[in-house]
PDB file of C-alpha atoms in Angstrom:
ATOM      1  CA  MET A   1      35.842 -14.646  12.364  1.00  0.00           C
ATOM      2  CA  MET A   2      35.732 -14.263   8.611  1.00  0.00           C
ATOM      3  CA  THR A   3      35.334 -10.783   7.194  1.00  0.00           C
ATOM      4  CA  LYS A   4      32.139  -9.919   5.424  1.00  0.00           C
ATOM      5  CA  ASN A   5      34.045  -9.811   2.156  1.00  0.00           C
ATOM      6  CA  ALA A   6      34.863 -13.508   2.596  1.00  0.00           C
ATOM      7  CA  LYS A   7      31.208 -14.511   2.514  1.00  0.00           C
ATOM      8  CA  GLN A   8      30.073 -16.629  -0.374  1.00  0.00           C
ATOM      9  CA  LYS A   9      28.693 -14.727  -3.342  1.00  0.00           C
ATOM     10  CA  GLN A  10      25.578 -15.663  -5.258  1.00  0.00           C
ATOM     11  CA  PRO A  11      26.469 -17.215  -8.624  1.00  0.00           C
ATOM     12  CA  GLN A  12      25.228 -15.181 -11.566  1.00  0.00           C
ATOM     13  CA  LEU A  13      22.511 -17.573 -12.682  1.00  0.00           C
ATOM     14  CA  PRO A  14      18.881 -17.047 -13.669  1.00  0.00           C
ATOM     15  CA  ALA A  15      16.337 -16.990 -10.856  1.00  0.00           C
ATOM     16  CA  GLU A  16      14.827 -20.194 -12.236  1.00  0.00           C
ATOM     17  CA  ALA A  17      18.005 -22.056 -11.248  1.00  0.00           C
ATOM     18  CA  TYR A  18      17.524 -21.070  -7.612  1.00  0.00           C
ATOM     19  CA  GLN A  19      13.883 -22.098  -7.768  1.00  0.00           C
ATOM     20  CA  LEU A  20      14.879 -25.508  -9.107  1.00  0.00           C
ATOM     21  CA  TYR A  21      17.415 -25.909  -6.309  1.00  0.00           C
ATOM     22  CA  ASP A  22      14.822 -24.893  -3.736  1.00  0.00           C
ATOM     23  CA  LYS A  23      12.548 -27.710  -4.915  1.00  0.00           C
ATOM     24  CA  TYR A  24      15.453 -30.165  -4.943  1.00  0.00           C
ATOM     25  CA  ALA A  25      16.601 -29.171  -1.441  1.00  0.00           C
ATOM     26  CA  HIS A  26      13.083 -29.564  -0.037  1.00  0.00           C
ATOM     27  CA  GLY A  27      12.508 -33.021  -1.501  1.00  0.00           C
ATOM     28  CA  LEU A  28      10.089 -31.794  -4.161  1.00  0.00           C
ATOM     29  CA  MET A  29      12.357 -32.816  -7.036  1.00  0.00           C
ATOM     30  CA  SER A  30      14.855 -35.602  -7.610  1.00  0.00           C
ATOM     31  CA  ARG A  31      18.480 -34.918  -8.427  1.00  0.00           C
ATOM     32  CA  ARG A  32      17.857 -36.240 -11.949  1.00  0.00           C
ATOM     33  CA  ALA A  33      14.901 -33.884 -12.407  1.00  0.00           C
ATOM     34  CA  PHE A  34      17.005 -31.004 -11.097  1.00  0.00           C
ATOM     35  CA  PHE A  35      19.701 -31.649 -13.686  1.00  0.00           C
ATOM     36  CA  ALA A  36      17.057 -31.989 -16.395  1.00  0.00           C
ATOM     37  CA  GLY A  37      15.620 -28.645 -15.337  1.00  0.00           C
ATOM     38  CA  MET A  38      19.031 -27.007 -15.383  1.00  0.00           C
ATOM     39  CA  SER A  39      19.579 -28.419 -18.852  1.00  0.00           C
ATOM     40  CA  GLY A  40      16.296 -26.861 -19.883  1.00  0.00           C
ATOM     41  CA  LEU A  41      17.759 -23.505 -18.834  1.00  0.00           C
ATOM     42  CA  ALA A  42      20.686 -24.179 -21.200  1.00  0.00           C
ATOM     43  CA  LEU A  43      22.992 -24.823 -18.249  1.00  0.00           C
ATOM     44  CA  ASN A  44      25.251 -27.851 -18.644  1.00  0.00           C
ATOM     45  CA  ALA A  45      25.805 -30.631 -16.101  1.00  0.00           C
ATOM     46  CA  ALA A  46      29.169 -29.244 -15.008  1.00  0.00           C
ATOM     47  CA  LEU A  47      27.634 -25.882 -14.186  1.00  0.00           C
ATOM     48  CA  ALA A  48      24.694 -27.570 -12.434  1.00  0.00           C
ATOM     49  CA  THR A  49      27.124 -29.550 -10.268  1.00  0.00           C
ATOM     50  CA  THR A  50      29.115 -26.407  -9.489  1.00  0.00           C
ATOM     51  CA  PHE A  51      25.885 -24.682  -8.556  1.00  0.00           C
ATOM     52  CA  ILE A  52      24.819 -27.483  -6.176  1.00  0.00           C
ATOM     53  CA  ASN A  53      28.261 -27.403  -4.578  1.00  0.00           C
ATOM     54  CA  SER A  54      28.003 -23.635  -4.108  1.00  0.00           C
ATOM     55  CA  MET A  55      24.772 -24.196  -2.188  1.00  0.00           C
ATOM     56  CA  LEU A  56      26.475 -26.528   0.280  1.00  0.00           C
ATOM     57  CA  PRO A  57      27.204 -24.683   3.520  1.00  0.00           C
ATOM     58  CA  ASN A  58      30.615 -23.450   4.535  1.00  0.00           C
ATOM     59  CA  TYR A  59      30.149 -22.979   8.255  1.00  0.00           C
ATOM     60  CA  ALA A  60      33.487 -21.284   8.753  1.00  0.00           C
ATOM     61  CA  LEU A  61      31.893 -18.332   6.968  1.00  0.00           C
ATOM     62  CA  ALA A  62      28.784 -18.320   9.145  1.00  0.00           C
ATOM     63  CA  GLU A  63      30.358 -17.655  12.528  1.00  0.00           C
ATOM     64  CA  GLN A  64      29.612 -14.068  13.462  1.00  0.00           C
ATOM     65  CA  VAL A  65      29.830 -14.663  17.212  1.00  0.00           C
ATOM     66  CA  SER A  66      32.450 -17.073  18.530  1.00  0.00           C
ATOM     67  CA  PHE A  67      31.393 -19.769  20.977  1.00  0.00           C
ATOM     68  CA  ASN A  68      34.290 -18.447  23.056  1.00  0.00           C
ATOM     69  CA  ASP A  69      32.939 -14.896  23.113  1.00  0.00           C
ATOM     70  CA  PRO A  70      33.495 -13.615  26.662  1.00  0.00           C
ATOM     71  CA  ALA A  71      30.117 -11.845  26.746  1.00  0.00           C
ATOM     72  CA  ILE A  72      28.082 -15.063  26.561  1.00  0.00           C
ATOM     73  CA  THR A  73      27.848 -18.515  28.058  1.00  0.00           C
ATOM     74  CA  ALA A  74      26.687 -21.466  25.947  1.00  0.00           C
ATOM     75  CA  ARG A  75      25.892 -25.076  26.736  1.00  0.00           C
ATOM     76  CA  TYR A  76      23.730 -27.958  25.570  1.00  0.00           C
ATOM     77  CA  GLN A  77      20.636 -28.534  27.645  1.00  0.00           C
ATOM     78  CA  THR A  78      18.026 -31.299  27.646  1.00  0.00           C
ATOM     79  CA  PHE A  79      14.329 -30.778  28.330  1.00  0.00           C
ATOM     80  CA  PRO A  80      11.366 -33.139  28.775  1.00  0.00           C
ATOM     81  CA  SER A  81       9.149 -33.829  25.768  1.00  0.00           C
ATOM     82  CA  PRO A  82       6.561 -36.404  26.870  1.00  0.00           C
ATOM     83  CA  ASN A  83       4.395 -36.027  23.760  1.00  0.00           C
ATOM     84  CA  GLY A  84       7.339 -35.997  21.377  1.00  0.00           C
ATOM     85  CA  HIS A  85      10.470 -38.126  21.520  1.00  0.00           C
ATOM     86  CA  GLY A  86      10.564 -38.218  25.310  1.00  0.00           C
ATOM     87  CA  GLU A  87      13.518 -35.890  25.640  1.00  0.00           C
ATOM     88  CA  GLY A  88      14.805 -32.999  23.570  1.00  0.00           C
ATOM     89  CA  ARG A  89      18.138 -31.249  23.577  1.00  0.00           C
ATOM     90  CA  GLY A  90      19.196 -27.847  22.390  1.00  0.00           C
ATOM     91  CA  TYR A  91      21.809 -25.124  22.513  1.00  0.00           C
ATOM     92  CA  LEU A  92      21.225 -22.636  25.345  1.00  0.00           C
ATOM     93  CA  VAL A  93      23.056 -19.303  25.146  1.00  0.00           C
ATOM     94  CA  GLN A  94      22.854 -16.520  27.726  1.00  0.00           C
ATOM     95  CA  PRO A  95      24.478 -13.133  28.206  1.00  0.00           C
ATOM     96  CA  LYS A  96      27.173 -13.561  30.849  1.00  0.00           C
ATOM     97  CA  GLN A  97      26.259 -10.434  32.765  1.00  0.00           C
ATOM     98  CA  ALA A  98      22.573  -9.643  32.952  1.00  0.00           C
ATOM     99  CA  ALA A  99      20.704  -7.376  35.329  1.00  0.00           C
ATOM    100  CA  GLY A 100      17.609  -9.347  36.206  1.00  0.00           C
ATOM    101  CA  PRO A 101      15.476 -11.780  34.215  1.00  0.00           C
ATOM    102  CA  LEU A 102      15.693 -11.635  30.414  1.00  0.00           C
ATOM    103  CA  PRO A 103      13.228 -12.440  27.640  1.00  0.00           C
ATOM    104  CA  VAL A 104      13.820 -15.774  25.948  1.00  0.00           C
ATOM    105  CA  VAL A 105      13.859 -16.547  22.216  1.00  0.00           C
ATOM    106  CA  LEU A 106      13.274 -20.020  20.806  1.00  0.00           C
ATOM    107  CA  VAL A 107      15.331 -20.494  17.616  1.00  0.00           C
ATOM    108  CA  ILE A 108      14.033 -23.118  15.157  1.00  0.00           C
ATOM    109  CA  HIS A 109      16.338 -24.538  12.523  1.00  0.00           C
ATOM    110  CA  GLU A 110      15.786 -25.418   8.868  1.00  0.00           C
ATOM    111  CA  ASN A 111      14.890 -28.904   7.648  1.00  0.00           C
ATOM    112  CA  ARG A 112      18.244 -30.440   8.547  1.00  0.00           C
ATOM    113  CA  GLY A 113      18.793 -30.230  12.293  1.00  0.00           C
ATOM    114  CA  LEU A 114      20.779 -27.954  14.558  1.00  0.00           C
ATOM    115  CA  ASN A 115      23.687 -26.947  12.351  1.00  0.00           C
ATOM    116  CA  PRO A 116      26.446 -24.408  13.154  1.00  0.00           C
ATOM    117  CA  TYR A 117      24.614 -21.568  11.396  1.00  0.00           C
ATOM    118  CA  ILE A 118      21.612 -21.877  13.712  1.00  0.00           C
ATOM    119  CA  GLU A 119      23.875 -22.138  16.752  1.00  0.00           C
ATOM    120  CA  ASP A 120      25.484 -18.889  15.634  1.00  0.00           C
ATOM    121  CA  VAL A 121      22.046 -17.260  15.327  1.00  0.00           C
ATOM    122  CA  ALA A 122      21.435 -18.216  18.966  1.00  0.00           C
ATOM    123  CA  ARG A 123      24.746 -16.620  19.961  1.00  0.00           C
ATOM    124  CA  ARG A 124      23.829 -13.446  18.044  1.00  0.00           C
ATOM    125  CA  LEU A 125      20.615 -13.204  20.052  1.00  0.00           C
ATOM    126  CA  ALA A 126      22.509 -13.637  23.318  1.00  0.00           C
ATOM    127  CA  LYS A 127      24.908 -10.870  22.283  1.00  0.00           C
ATOM    128  CA  ALA A 128      21.830  -8.694  21.735  1.00  0.00           C
ATOM    129  CA  GLY A 129      20.655  -9.306  25.308  1.00  0.00           C
ATOM    130  CA  PHE A 130      18.288 -12.258  25.011  1.00  0.00           C
ATOM    131  CA  ILE A 131      18.434 -15.801  26.331  1.00  0.00           C
ATOM    132  CA  ALA A 132      18.347 -18.007  23.234  1.00  0.00           C
ATOM    133  CA  PHE A 133      17.591 -21.694  22.929  1.00  0.00           C
ATOM    134  CA  ALA A 134      17.907 -23.694  19.704  1.00  0.00           C
ATOM    135  CA  PRO A 135      16.589 -27.284  19.928  1.00  0.00           C
ATOM    136  CA  ASP A 136      17.752 -30.061  17.634  1.00  0.00           C
ATOM    137  CA  ALA A 137      14.887 -31.997  16.028  1.00  0.00           C
ATOM    138  CA  LEU A 138      17.376 -34.811  15.355  1.00  0.00           C
ATOM    139  CA  TRP A 139      18.289 -35.419  19.004  1.00  0.00           C
ATOM    140  CA  SER A 140      16.283 -38.676  19.109  1.00  0.00           C
ATOM    141  CA  LEU A 141      18.571 -39.965  16.332  1.00  0.00           C
ATOM    142  CA  GLY A 142      21.757 -38.803  18.007  1.00  0.00           C
ATOM    143  CA  GLY A 143      21.633 -35.172  16.879  1.00  0.00           C
ATOM    144  CA  TYR A 144      22.799 -33.205  13.876  1.00  0.00           C
ATOM    145  CA  PRO A 145      25.190 -35.509  11.989  1.00  0.00           C
ATOM    146  CA  GLY A 146      27.735 -32.926  10.897  1.00  0.00           C
ATOM    147  CA  ASN A 147      26.505 -32.276   7.369  1.00  0.00           C
ATOM    148  CA  ASP A 148      23.273 -30.900   6.000  1.00  0.00           C
ATOM    149  CA  ASP A 149      22.525 -33.571   3.405  1.00  0.00           C
ATOM    150  CA  ASP A 150      22.474 -36.350   6.004  1.00  0.00           C
ATOM    151  CA  GLY A 151      20.651 -34.060   8.417  1.00  0.00           C
ATOM    152  CA  ARG A 152      17.937 -33.410   5.843  1.00  0.00           C
ATOM    153  CA  THR A 153      17.513 -37.148   5.250  1.00  0.00           C
ATOM    154  CA  MET A 154      17.338 -37.828   8.994  1.00  0.00           C
ATOM    155  CA  GLN A 155      14.735 -35.152   9.580  1.00  0.00           C
ATOM    156  CA  ARG A 156      12.550 -36.533   6.786  1.00  0.00           C
ATOM    157  CA  SER A 157      12.670 -39.939   8.466  1.00  0.00           C
ATOM    158  CA  LEU A 158      11.077 -38.654  11.666  1.00  0.00           C
ATOM    159  CA  ASP A 159       7.387 -38.313  12.497  1.00  0.00           C
ATOM    160  CA  GLY A 160       6.538 -34.673  11.812  1.00  0.00           C
ATOM    161  CA  GLU A 161       4.001 -34.518  14.617  1.00  0.00           C
ATOM    162  CA  LYS A 162       6.551 -35.748  17.141  1.00  0.00           C
ATOM    163  CA  ILE A 163       8.994 -33.108  15.928  1.00  0.00           C
ATOM    164  CA  ALA A 164       6.275 -30.480  16.415  1.00  0.00           C
ATOM    165  CA  ALA A 165       5.605 -31.838  19.898  1.00  0.00           C
ATOM    166  CA  ASP A 166       9.298 -31.486  20.741  1.00  0.00           C
ATOM    167  CA  PHE A 167       9.272 -27.809  19.763  1.00  0.00           C
ATOM    168  CA  THR A 168       6.036 -27.292  21.689  1.00  0.00           C
ATOM    169  CA  ALA A 169       7.697 -28.831  24.746  1.00  0.00           C
ATOM    170  CA  ALA A 170      10.721 -26.576  24.265  1.00  0.00           C
ATOM    171  CA  ALA A 171       8.501 -23.479  24.142  1.00  0.00           C
ATOM    172  CA  LEU A 172       6.634 -24.464  27.298  1.00  0.00           C
ATOM    173  CA  TRP A 173       9.875 -25.280  29.090  1.00  0.00           C
ATOM    174  CA  LEU A 174      11.420 -21.944  28.094  1.00  0.00           C
ATOM    175  CA  LYS A 175       8.383 -19.990  29.218  1.00  0.00           C
ATOM    176  CA  GLN A 176       9.129 -21.168  32.772  1.00  0.00           C
ATOM    177  CA  LEU A 177      12.926 -20.807  32.564  1.00  0.00           C
ATOM    178  CA  GLU A 178      14.214 -19.553  35.904  1.00  0.00           C
ATOM    179  CA  ALA A 179      16.428 -16.857  34.386  1.00  0.00           C
ATOM    180  CA  GLY A 180      13.713 -15.800  31.947  1.00  0.00           C
ATOM    181  CA  SER A 181      11.298 -12.912  32.268  1.00  0.00           C
ATOM    182  CA  GLY A 182       8.275 -14.950  31.222  1.00  0.00           C
ATOM    183  CA  LYS A 183       8.247 -13.360  27.754  1.00  0.00           C
ATOM    184  CA  LEU A 184       8.907 -15.747  24.848  1.00  0.00           C
ATOM    185  CA  GLY A 185       9.783 -14.933  21.256  1.00  0.00           C
ATOM    186  CA  VAL A 186      10.140 -17.447  18.441  1.00  0.00           C
ATOM    187  CA  VAL A 187      12.233 -17.102  15.301  1.00  0.00           C
ATOM    188  CA  GLY A 188      12.634 -19.808  12.678  1.00  0.00           C
ATOM    189  CA  PHE A 189      14.022 -20.346   9.197  1.00  0.00           C
ATOM    190  CA  CYS A 190      12.438 -22.348   6.333  1.00  0.00           C
ATOM    191  CA  PHE A 191      10.984 -25.377   8.167  1.00  0.00           C
ATOM    192  CA  GLY A 192      11.579 -23.353  11.310  1.00  0.00           C
ATOM    193  CA  GLY A 193       9.643 -20.448   9.840  1.00  0.00           C
ATOM    194  CA  ALA A 194       6.633 -22.687   9.307  1.00  0.00           C
ATOM    195  CA  MET A 195       7.011 -24.076  12.830  1.00  0.00           C
ATOM    196  CA  THR A 196       7.185 -20.537  14.223  1.00  0.00           C
ATOM    197  CA  GLY A 197       3.754 -19.727  12.816  1.00  0.00           C
ATOM    198  CA  ARG A 198       2.365 -23.046  13.971  1.00  0.00           C
ATOM    199  CA  LEU A 199       3.514 -22.463  17.543  1.00  0.00           C
ATOM    200  CA  ALA A 200       2.023 -18.955  17.527  1.00  0.00           C
ATOM    201  CA  ALA A 201      -1.309 -20.535  16.535  1.00  0.00           C
ATOM    202  CA  GLU A 202      -1.170 -23.533  18.866  1.00  0.00           C
ATOM    203  CA  LEU A 203       0.338 -21.762  21.901  1.00  0.00           C
ATOM    204  CA  PRO A 204      -1.340 -18.336  21.861  1.00  0.00           C
ATOM    205  CA  ASP A 205      -0.838 -17.841  25.601  1.00  0.00           C
ATOM    206  CA  THR A 206       2.822 -18.878  25.450  1.00  0.00           C
ATOM    207  CA  VAL A 207       4.279 -17.125  22.407  1.00  0.00           C
ATOM    208  CA  ASN A 208       4.593 -13.354  22.779  1.00  0.00           C
ATOM    209  CA  ALA A 209       6.249 -12.495  19.454  1.00  0.00           C
ATOM    210  CA  ALA A 210       6.944 -14.511  16.299  1.00  0.00           C
ATOM    211  CA  VAL A 211       9.373 -13.946  13.410  1.00  0.00           C
ATOM    212  CA  PRO A 212       9.132 -16.573  10.653  1.00  0.00           C
ATOM    213  CA  PHE A 213      11.783 -16.349   7.936  1.00  0.00           C
ATOM    214  CA  TYR A 214      10.615 -17.705   4.546  1.00  0.00           C
ATOM    215  CA  GLY A 215       8.359 -20.383   6.018  1.00  0.00           C
ATOM    216  CA  SER A 216       4.882 -21.432   5.004  1.00  0.00           C
ATOM    217  CA  PRO A 217       2.031 -19.641   6.849  1.00  0.00           C
ATOM    218  CA  PRO A 218       0.360 -20.949  10.011  1.00  0.00           C
ATOM    219  CA  PRO A 219      -2.399 -23.518   9.430  1.00  0.00           C
ATOM    220  CA  ALA A 220      -5.474 -21.700   8.160  1.00  0.00           C
ATOM    221  CA  ASP A 221      -7.704 -23.123  10.883  1.00  0.00           C
ATOM    222  CA  GLY A 222      -5.329 -21.863  13.575  1.00  0.00           C
ATOM    223  CA  ILE A 223      -4.817 -18.263  12.472  1.00  0.00           C
ATOM    224  CA  ALA A 224      -7.804 -17.043  14.495  1.00  0.00           C
ATOM    225  CA  ASN A 225      -6.054 -18.213  17.672  1.00  0.00           C
ATOM    226  CA  ILE A 226      -2.900 -16.128  17.203  1.00  0.00           C
ATOM    227  CA  LYS A 227      -2.341 -13.431  19.819  1.00  0.00           C
ATOM    228  CA  ALA A 228       1.346 -12.740  19.265  1.00  0.00           C
ATOM    229  CA  PRO A 229       2.417 -10.020  16.839  1.00  0.00           C
ATOM    230  CA  MET A 230       4.154 -11.487  13.800  1.00  0.00           C
ATOM    231  CA  LEU A 231       6.964 -10.178  11.610  1.00  0.00           C
ATOM    232  CA  VAL A 232       7.094 -12.251   8.426  1.00  0.00           C
ATOM    233  CA  GLN A 233      10.428 -12.118   6.579  1.00  0.00           C
ATOM    234  CA  LEU A 234      10.337 -13.139   2.901  1.00  0.00           C
ATOM    235  CA  GLY A 235      12.793 -13.103   0.011  1.00  0.00           C
ATOM    236  CA  GLU A 236      11.458 -11.292  -3.035  1.00  0.00           C
ATOM    237  CA  LEU A 237      12.570 -14.116  -5.362  1.00  0.00           C
ATOM    238  CA  ASP A 238      11.217 -16.986  -3.233  1.00  0.00           C
ATOM    239  CA  GLU A 239       8.248 -17.813  -5.466  1.00  0.00           C
ATOM    240  CA  ARG A 240       7.299 -21.114  -3.798  1.00  0.00           C
ATOM    241  CA  VAL A 241       6.871 -19.707  -0.287  1.00  0.00           C
ATOM    242  CA  ASN A 242       5.627 -16.275  -1.308  1.00  0.00           C
ATOM    243  CA  ALA A 243       2.730 -17.803  -3.218  1.00  0.00           C
ATOM    244  CA  MET A 244       1.356 -19.216   0.041  1.00  0.00           C
ATOM    245  CA  TRP A 245       1.006 -15.907   1.871  1.00  0.00           C
ATOM    246  CA  PRO A 246      -1.768 -13.921   0.078  1.00  0.00           C
ATOM    247  CA  ALA A 247      -4.479 -16.333   1.286  1.00  0.00           C
ATOM    248  CA  ALA A 248      -3.002 -16.282   4.787  1.00  0.00           C
ATOM    249  CA  GLU A 249      -2.966 -12.479   4.788  1.00  0.00           C
ATOM    250  CA  ILE A 250      -6.711 -12.423   4.197  1.00  0.00           C
ATOM    251  CA  LEU A 251      -7.209 -14.553   7.302  1.00  0.00           C
ATOM    252  CA  LEU A 252      -4.708 -12.551   9.359  1.00  0.00           C
ATOM    253  CA  GLN A 253      -6.592  -9.382   8.523  1.00  0.00           C
ATOM    254  CA  GLN A 254      -9.983 -11.010   9.047  1.00  0.00           C
ATOM    255  CA  HIS A 255      -9.000 -12.123  12.551  1.00  0.00           C
ATOM    256  CA  LYS A 256      -7.220  -8.852  13.348  1.00  0.00           C
ATOM    257  CA  VAL A 257      -3.848 -10.468  13.990  1.00  0.00           C
ATOM    258  CA  GLN A 258      -1.090  -7.887  14.409  1.00  0.00           C
ATOM    259  CA  TYR A 259       1.378  -8.657  11.633  1.00  0.00           C
ATOM    260  CA  SER A 260       3.641  -7.172   9.008  1.00  0.00           C
ATOM    261  CA  ILE A 261       5.304  -8.764   6.001  1.00  0.00           C
ATOM    262  CA  GLU A 262       8.720  -7.622   4.813  1.00  0.00           C
ATOM    263  CA  ARG A 263       9.915  -8.639   1.353  1.00  0.00           C
ATOM    264  CA  TYR A 264      13.641  -8.250   0.727  1.00  0.00           C
ATOM    265  CA  THR A 265      14.760  -7.252  -2.745  1.00  0.00           C
ATOM    266  CA  ASN A 266      16.836  -9.555  -4.917  1.00  0.00           C
ATOM    267  CA  SER A 267      16.701 -12.255  -2.222  1.00  0.00           C
ATOM    268  CA  HIS A 268      16.167 -15.984  -2.603  1.00  0.00           C
ATOM    269  CA  HIS A 269      14.827 -18.539  -0.144  1.00  0.00           C
ATOM    270  CA  GLY A 270      17.465 -18.876   2.575  1.00  0.00           C
ATOM    271  CA  PHE A 271      18.883 -15.380   2.053  1.00  0.00           C
ATOM    272  CA  HIS A 272      19.700 -14.997   5.772  1.00  0.00           C
ATOM    273  CA  ASN A 273      21.901 -18.116   5.875  1.00  0.00           C
ATOM    274  CA  ASP A 274      25.416 -16.761   5.521  1.00  0.00           C
ATOM    275  CA  SER A 275      26.979 -20.177   5.021  1.00  0.00           C
ATOM    276  CA  THR A 276      25.690 -20.643   1.457  1.00  0.00           C
ATOM    277  CA  ALA A 277      25.693 -18.744  -1.829  1.00  0.00           C
ATOM    278  CA  ARG A 278      22.033 -17.795  -1.397  1.00  0.00           C
ATOM    279  CA  TYR A 279      23.135 -15.317   1.284  1.00  0.00           C
ATOM    280  CA  ASN A 280      22.302 -11.696   0.547  1.00  0.00           C
ATOM    281  CA  GLU A 281      24.431  -9.769   3.011  1.00  0.00           C
ATOM    282  CA  ALA A 282      22.690  -6.388   2.838  1.00  0.00           C
ATOM    283  CA  MET A 283      19.183  -7.831   3.045  1.00  0.00           C
ATOM    284  CA  ALA A 284      20.139 -10.361   5.734  1.00  0.00           C
ATOM    285  CA  GLU A 285      21.579  -7.586   7.918  1.00  0.00           C
ATOM    286  CA  LEU A 286      18.482  -5.459   7.388  1.00  0.00           C
ATOM    287  CA  ALA A 287      16.167  -8.370   8.229  1.00  0.00           C
ATOM    288  CA  TRP A 288      18.182  -9.178  11.347  1.00  0.00           C
ATOM    289  CA  GLN A 289      18.058  -5.603  12.613  1.00  0.00           C
ATOM    290  CA  LYS A 290      14.296  -5.578  12.073  1.00  0.00           C
ATOM    291  CA  THR A 291      14.082  -8.857  13.998  1.00  0.00           C
ATOM    292  CA  LEU A 292      15.994  -7.470  16.976  1.00  0.00           C
ATOM    293  CA  GLN A 293      13.936  -4.279  16.968  1.00  0.00           C
ATOM    294  CA  PHE A 294      10.732  -6.344  16.860  1.00  0.00           C
ATOM    295  CA  PHE A 295      11.781  -8.524  19.797  1.00  0.00           C
ATOM    296  CA  ASN A 296      12.927  -5.505  21.792  1.00  0.00           C
ATOM    297  CA  ARG A 297       9.583  -3.841  21.219  1.00  0.00           C
ATOM    298  CA  HIS A 298       7.396  -6.816  22.098  1.00  0.00           C
ATOM    299  CA  LEU A 299       9.448  -8.755  24.652  1.00  0.00           C
ATOM    300  CA  LEU A 300      10.947  -6.007  26.772  1.00  0.00           C
ATOM    301  CA  SER A 301       7.738  -4.100  27.506  1.00  0.00           C
TER     302      SER A 301
END
C-alpha cells in the first residue's frame, strides 16, 4: 500500500480552475469550453492539459485496504433487479470473523461505474466491522470498463431511472441479507451522494442511516418521507453542489428530518477520492471518521 505521502497533491491553481473541471467532468461543459475558461484565467493550454491529467485517477494510490487483507472476504455478487436492468452485480465485502449478524452498508459510486476507489471504500467499511456492498451501475453494459472516462460515457448512455431501480433493488436485497442485522446504511459519492438522498426519500422503511458525500439533495417532494438520519458531507469549495443545499435545508427542518451538514475547509468536489489531485487527506480522514461514527451510532443500536 502506498504511504500517505505518496498521495497526489492538489495543484496550486485558483479555485475557479477546479470549478471549471467539475463542470467538464459532469458533462456541463465541453472540452473546448473548459480550455477557453482556463485561458480566461490566464492559464495556458499546456497547463490546462496538465491539470486535466492530474485529475485522472491513479488507483495504485487509492488502495488503503488490500483485497488480500486477511481480515476480510470479498467477492462479486449478482442480485435481481426486475424494475431495472433485470440483474445487478456488485462487490460484496465482509469481515472474516464476525460474532453474529452485522449491519450492512450500500456503497454508491460516482458517475463512472464501480472503479477501484469505490471497491476500496467497501473494503474500508468491512475492516470497520460492517458488511459492505458496492453495485456497478454499468453491469448491464459489461461493467466498469477499466478507466473513468469511458465509464462516465457509458453511465450517461443508460436510462437514469433504470439505474435508480437497480440501486433500489440492491438496497432491498441487502436489507434481507442472511448475514445482515436488518439495519441498512447508505453512503455515496457525487452521483452516489445524490442517489443516497433519493433512496432515503423513496425507501424510508429500508434505509436506516444515510451519508451523502457532495451530492445534490434529495428530491424536494420526497424530503417529507425521510426517516433515516442524514450526515451530509460537503467540500467548502464545491460551489455547484453547495448552492443546492440551502433550499433543501429549509425542507429538512420543516419536516423535522434528523440531519447535520459538515463542510470541510479548503476542499473541492471529490475531496474524499484519494486517487486524484482533488484529494484533501486531512479533511477526507476527518469525514471518514465522522462517517464511521455515524454508522456505528445509528446502525449498531
